[in-house]
Amino acid sequence: MRPGQRLARRETKASSAGASGPGMSPGDIADHNSRVALSLIRTFGPLTRQELSDRLGLTEPAVTGIMSRLDAQGLVLKRKRSGTGRYHAAEFALQAEGALGLGISLSAETLEMALVDLFGTVVARAELQGMDVEKRLPDALASMLGAVSTRIPLGVGMAFAPGCTPQGDSIKHLLPGRPVFLMPDTEACLTGERLLGLGEPEGGLVVILIDDTVRAGLFIGGNTFRGMNGRAGQIGEMRPGRLHPSLTEVANRGAYLCALEAGPSALAAWTETAADRLLDAVVAIAGFVSPGALLLGGTLPEPVLDSLIARMQDQRNDQASTFVAALWIPPIRRATLGGRGIVIGAAMTPLMELLLPRTG
């Protein structure tokens, strides 16, 4: 792996307690507490020293030191809390644009970029179409950054579709001195949903993306699950029999477009078959990891995704009267961030890695 590039690290939910443990230096502890404090303000809104002290389990003088560091970094703003009494306590609010993350989503013929702030709000975005989009990326990025009067992003999160791993050394030079985090697009989508969308349901979260291929990302037990050989989630190769077409061949965007062109009856038949095969994949996933929720996303139109989900639900209900297994299939719904989920999740990754709580 080239210098300056690394796979996105696993991230777990923040602990509200101070960090301690073998091998942690005072600097490590201070960094952890700063991350947790920032996460608390991001999650719950402006908080006073006393409120932060209670949530962090630290003294108010210790909280004062943490807030001084975050204020010096431009990440929080100190102000008086509004109210009707004579005394107005000082509170600390998040400076949303105190830090920005740059996200890049790369697929076969499309490259999408987005700048997001600490709240996940998109500050700027751009899209490139056609061939050789990587070669045109530096100029497009410079143009986008030049159009917004904000600070340089903390880092780059780059998500890629299957077969679209970034080539060459140009990626690490996009933002000199800033780290680059590479990840499959399924993992970027999971990050976006966990931080800004559905959240982290009990039991974990699975997202299935449908475009040129069908694939899944799994977040189970507080970690991204990749399997022993990093192949977990490659459900597009599933077949009901050796001579049958794969799930990708049946349900991908190309199969949908062919059915759409052939007419309503062909489209209805495609929906039935694709939903049936997708439900087989869901049953297999649920039987192995038992997630709390499953999201369906990708580049298919939202009404098409809704039709697939509705048909999968009907088929699930039909099975429930026969197979007990259908009872533990998780709720299936459309990805809450829609088509933006991948690039937003990629953009949130540098912020998650560099500012928000993590373990390991």
Short mmCIF file of C-alpha atoms in Angstrom, two decimals, residues 51-288:
data_model
loop_
_atom_site.label_atom_id
_atom_site.label_comp_id
_atom_site.label_asym_id
_atom_site.label_seq_id
_atom_site.Cartn_x
_atom_site.Cartn_y
_atom_site.Cartn_z
CA GLU A 51 -22.91 19.07 31.53
CA LEU A 52 -19.71 17.96 29.83
CA SER A 53 -18.17 17.12 33.21
CA ASP A 54 -21.13 14.90 34.07
CA ARG A 55 -21.09 13.10 30.70
CA LEU A 56 -17.32 12.69 30.53
CA GLY A 57 -16.79 11.77 34.17
CA LEU A 58 -14.10 14.48 34.45
CA THR A 59 -13.65 17.52 36.68
CA GLU A 60 -14.71 20.92 35.40
CA PRO A 61 -11.09 22.18 35.33
CA ALA A 62 -10.20 19.20 33.13
CA VAL A 63 -13.14 20.03 30.86
CA THR A 64 -11.93 23.64 30.68
CA GLY A 65 -8.60 22.42 29.33
CA ILE A 66 -10.29 20.23 26.73
CA MET A 67 -12.53 23.08 25.58
CA SER A 68 -9.57 25.44 25.37
CA ARG A 69 -7.84 23.05 22.98
CA LEU A 70 -10.95 22.58 20.84
CA ASP A 71 -11.54 26.34 20.78
CA ALA A 72 -7.95 26.96 19.69
CA GLN A 73 -8.49 24.51 16.84
CA GLY A 74 -11.59 26.40 15.76
CA LEU A 75 -13.85 23.40 16.39
CA VAL A 76 -16.08 24.88 19.12
CA LEU A 77 -17.51 28.30 19.93
CA LYS A 78 -17.96 29.59 23.49
CA ARG A 79 -21.10 31.64 24.11
CA LYS A 80 -23.66 32.52 26.77
CA ARG A 81 -26.64 30.19 27.05
CA SER A 82 -29.91 32.00 26.45
CA GLY A 83 -32.56 31.88 29.18
CA THR A 84 -34.87 33.91 31.39
CA GLY A 85 -32.80 33.93 34.59
CA ARG A 86 -30.18 36.44 35.68
CA TYR A 87 -27.34 33.98 35.35
CA HIS A 88 -26.42 32.67 31.90
CA ALA A 89 -23.93 29.84 31.96
CA ALA A 90 -21.27 29.61 29.30
CA GLU A 91 -21.87 26.82 26.78
CA PHE A 92 -19.83 25.35 23.96
CA ALA A 93 -21.35 24.91 20.50
CA LEU A 94 -19.95 23.12 17.49
CA GLN A 95 -18.27 25.19 14.80
CA ALA A 96 -19.66 23.17 11.92
CA GLU A 97 -17.17 24.48 9.35
CA GLY A 98 -14.29 24.31 11.81
CA ALA A 99 -13.31 21.15 9.97
CA LEU A 100 -14.19 19.81 6.53
CA GLY A 101 -13.90 16.38 4.97
CA LEU A 102 -13.46 15.74 1.27
CA GLY A 103 -15.26 12.72 -0.15
CA ILE A 104 -14.73 11.16 -3.58
CA SER A 105 -16.91 8.39 -5.01
CA LEU A 106 -15.43 6.61 -8.02
CA SER A 107 -17.41 4.30 -10.31
CA ALA A 108 -16.86 3.09 -13.89
CA GLU A 109 -17.67 6.37 -15.67
CA THR A 110 -18.59 8.79 -12.87
CA LEU A 111 -16.58 10.58 -10.22
CA GLU A 112 -18.46 12.56 -7.57
CA MET A 113 -16.86 14.89 -5.02
CA ALA A 114 -18.32 16.52 -1.92
CA LEU A 115 -17.07 18.73 0.89
CA VAL A 116 -18.94 18.20 4.17
CA ASP A 117 -18.74 19.93 7.53
CA LEU A 118 -18.84 18.37 11.00
CA PHE A 119 -22.62 18.05 10.85
CA GLY A 120 -22.42 16.23 7.52
CA THR A 121 -23.86 19.19 5.60
CA VAL A 122 -22.64 19.33 2.00
CA VAL A 123 -20.73 22.59 1.53
CA ALA A 124 -19.83 22.01 -2.12
CA ARG A 125 -20.06 19.20 -4.65
CA ALA A 126 -18.99 18.42 -8.20
CA GLU A 127 -19.38 15.55 -10.65
CA LEU A 128 -17.29 14.30 -13.58
CA GLN A 129 -18.66 12.02 -16.28
CA GLY A 130 -17.03 9.96 -18.99
CA MET A 131 -13.68 8.25 -19.35
CA ASP A 132 -10.38 9.25 -17.68
CA VAL A 133 -12.15 11.00 -14.81
CA GLU A 134 -9.14 10.43 -12.53
CA LYS A 135 -6.93 12.47 -14.86
CA ARG A 136 -9.38 15.37 -14.70
CA LEU A 137 -9.81 15.12 -10.92
CA PRO A 138 -7.02 17.54 -9.77
CA ASP A 139 -8.30 20.44 -11.90
CA ALA A 140 -11.92 19.80 -10.89
CA LEU A 141 -10.94 19.66 -7.22
CA ALA A 142 -8.97 22.90 -7.44
CA SER A 143 -11.96 24.58 -9.07
CA MET A 144 -14.34 23.32 -6.38
CA LEU A 145 -12.07 24.36 -3.50
CA GLY A 146 -11.51 27.74 -5.11
CA ALA A 147 -15.26 28.37 -5.24
CA VAL A 148 -15.70 28.11 -1.46
CA SER A 149 -14.02 30.39 1.05
CA THR A 150 -13.31 27.71 3.64
CA ARG A 151 -10.31 26.01 5.16
CA ILE A 152 -8.47 23.10 3.56
CA PRO A 153 -10.15 19.74 4.30
CA LEU A 154 -8.60 17.57 7.00
CA GLY A 155 -8.29 14.63 4.66
CA VAL A 156 -9.72 12.71 1.75
CA GLY A 157 -12.07 9.73 1.88
CA MET A 158 -12.16 7.88 -1.42
CA ALA A 159 -14.79 5.21 -2.05
CA PHE A 160 -14.65 2.99 -5.11
CA ALA A 161 -17.03 0.61 -6.83
CA PRO A 162 -15.89 -2.94 -7.72
CA GLY A 163 -13.17 -2.86 -10.37
CA CYS A 164 -12.60 0.89 -9.90
CA THR A 165 -9.72 0.96 -7.41
CA PRO A 166 -7.83 4.27 -7.91
CA GLN A 167 -4.76 3.99 -10.10
CA GLY A 168 -1.44 5.84 -9.94
CA ASP A 169 0.12 8.12 -7.31
CA SER A 170 -2.00 11.17 -8.08
CA ILE A 171 -4.54 10.43 -5.35
CA LYS A 172 -2.12 10.96 -2.48
CA HIS A 173 -1.14 14.36 -3.91
CA LEU A 174 -4.69 15.74 -4.12
CA LEU A 175 -4.33 17.53 -0.78
CA PRO A 176 -0.60 17.64 0.05
CA GLY A 177 0.08 16.76 3.67
CA ARG A 178 -3.44 15.42 4.25
CA PRO A 179 -4.17 11.71 4.73
CA VAL A 180 -6.13 9.67 2.19
CA PHE A 181 -8.52 6.92 3.33
CA LEU A 182 -9.45 4.31 0.73
CA MET A 183 -12.53 2.11 1.13
CA PRO A 184 -15.08 0.09 -0.88
CA ASP A 185 -18.22 2.09 -1.63
CA THR A 186 -20.28 -0.25 0.57
CA GLU A 187 -18.23 0.77 3.62
CA ALA A 188 -18.57 4.46 2.77
CA CYS A 189 -22.34 4.01 2.52
CA LEU A 190 -22.36 2.30 5.92
CA THR A 191 -20.42 5.21 7.45
CA GLY A 192 -22.88 7.75 6.05
CA GLU A 193 -25.89 5.82 7.33
CA ARG A 194 -24.40 5.27 10.78
CA LEU A 195 -23.35 8.89 11.32
CA LEU A 196 -26.07 10.79 9.46
CA GLY A 197 -28.83 8.38 8.43
CA LEU A 198 -30.41 5.40 10.10
CA GLY A 199 -27.80 5.19 12.87
CA GLU A 200 -26.69 1.93 14.44
CA PRO A 201 -29.69 -0.31 15.12
CA GLU A 202 -29.31 -3.03 17.71
CA GLY A 203 -27.84 -6.08 16.02
CA GLY A 204 -25.99 -4.10 13.37
CA LEU A 205 -26.62 -2.78 9.89
CA VAL A 206 -26.38 -4.20 6.37
CA VAL A 207 -26.55 -2.16 3.16
CA ILE A 208 -27.06 -3.71 -0.29
CA LEU A 209 -26.02 -1.62 -3.31
CA ILE A 210 -27.36 -2.32 -6.80
CA ASP A 211 -25.79 -0.83 -9.92
CA ASP A 212 -23.54 -2.68 -12.36
CA THR A 213 -23.12 -5.31 -9.64
CA VAL A 214 -24.98 -6.33 -6.50
CA ARG A 215 -22.96 -6.25 -3.26
CA ALA A 216 -23.38 -5.75 0.47
CA GLY A 217 -21.61 -3.96 3.32
CA LEU A 218 -21.95 -5.31 6.87
CA PHE A 219 -21.50 -3.45 10.15
CA ILE A 220 -21.91 -6.00 12.95
CA GLY A 221 -20.95 -5.89 16.63
CA GLY A 222 -19.55 -2.36 16.40
CA ASN A 223 -17.17 -3.23 13.53
CA THR A 224 -17.18 -3.46 9.77
CA PHE A 225 -17.33 -7.16 8.92
CA ARG A 226 -15.16 -8.16 5.95
CA GLY A 227 -14.77 -11.90 6.51
CA MET A 228 -11.62 -14.01 6.77
CA ASN A 229 -10.47 -13.17 3.24
CA GLY A 230 -12.10 -9.75 2.89
CA ARG A 231 -14.80 -11.16 0.62
CA ALA A 232 -17.83 -10.79 2.89
CA GLY A 233 -20.72 -9.07 1.15
CA GLN A 234 -20.01 -10.38 -2.36
CA ILE A 235 -23.58 -11.60 -2.72
CA GLY A 236 -23.77 -10.78 -6.43
CA GLU A 237 -22.24 -14.16 -7.27
CA MET A 238 -25.00 -16.12 -5.50
CA ARG A 239 -26.81 -18.63 -7.73
CA PRO A 240 -29.73 -20.95 -6.90
CA GLY A 241 -28.06 -23.61 -9.06
CA ARG A 242 -24.86 -24.14 -11.02
CA LEU A 243 -26.47 -23.33 -14.38
CA HIS A 244 -28.57 -20.41 -13.13
CA PRO A 245 -27.58 -16.75 -13.66
CA SER A 246 -26.02 -14.92 -10.73
CA LEU A 247 -27.85 -12.38 -8.58
CA THR A 248 -25.91 -9.59 -10.31
CA GLU A 249 -26.97 -10.83 -13.76
CA VAL A 250 -30.62 -10.95 -12.68
CA ALA A 251 -30.94 -7.79 -10.59
CA ASN A 252 -28.35 -5.25 -11.75
CA ARG A 253 -29.04 -1.94 -13.48
CA GLY A 254 -28.46 -3.39 -16.95
CA ALA A 255 -31.11 -6.09 -16.41
CA TYR A 256 -33.54 -3.44 -15.14
CA LEU A 257 -32.96 -1.19 -18.18
CA CYS A 258 -33.51 -4.10 -20.56
CA ALA A 259 -36.80 -4.95 -18.83
CA LEU A 260 -37.85 -1.29 -18.86
CA GLU A 261 -37.25 -1.06 -22.59
CA ALA A 262 -39.17 -4.31 -23.22
CA GLY A 263 -42.36 -2.99 -21.63
CA PRO A 264 -44.57 -3.23 -18.52
CA SER A 265 -44.96 -7.02 -18.50
CA ALA A 266 -41.20 -7.55 -18.76
CA LEU A 267 -40.62 -4.98 -16.01
CA ALA A 268 -43.12 -6.72 -13.72
CA ALA A 269 -41.41 -10.06 -14.37
CA TRP A 270 -38.00 -8.52 -13.63
CA THR A 271 -39.27 -7.04 -10.36
CA GLU A 272 -40.65 -10.42 -9.28
CA THR A 273 -37.47 -12.33 -10.13
CA ALA A 274 -35.06 -9.71 -8.76
CA ALA A 275 -37.01 -9.43 -5.49
CA ASP A 276 -37.07 -13.20 -5.11
CA ARG A 277 -33.33 -13.52 -5.61
CA LEU A 278 -32.57 -10.52 -3.37
CA LEU A 279 -34.70 -12.04 -0.64
CA ASP A 280 -32.64 -15.24 -0.89
CA ALA A 281 -29.52 -13.14 -0.26
CA VAL A 282 -31.17 -11.37 2.66
CA VAL A 283 -32.15 -14.69 4.25
CA ALA A 284 -28.57 -15.92 3.87
CA ILE A 285 -27.14 -12.76 5.44
CA ALA A 286 -29.70 -12.72 8.26
CA GLY A 287 -29.05 -16.36 9.05
CA PHE A 288 -25.35 -15.64 9.46
#
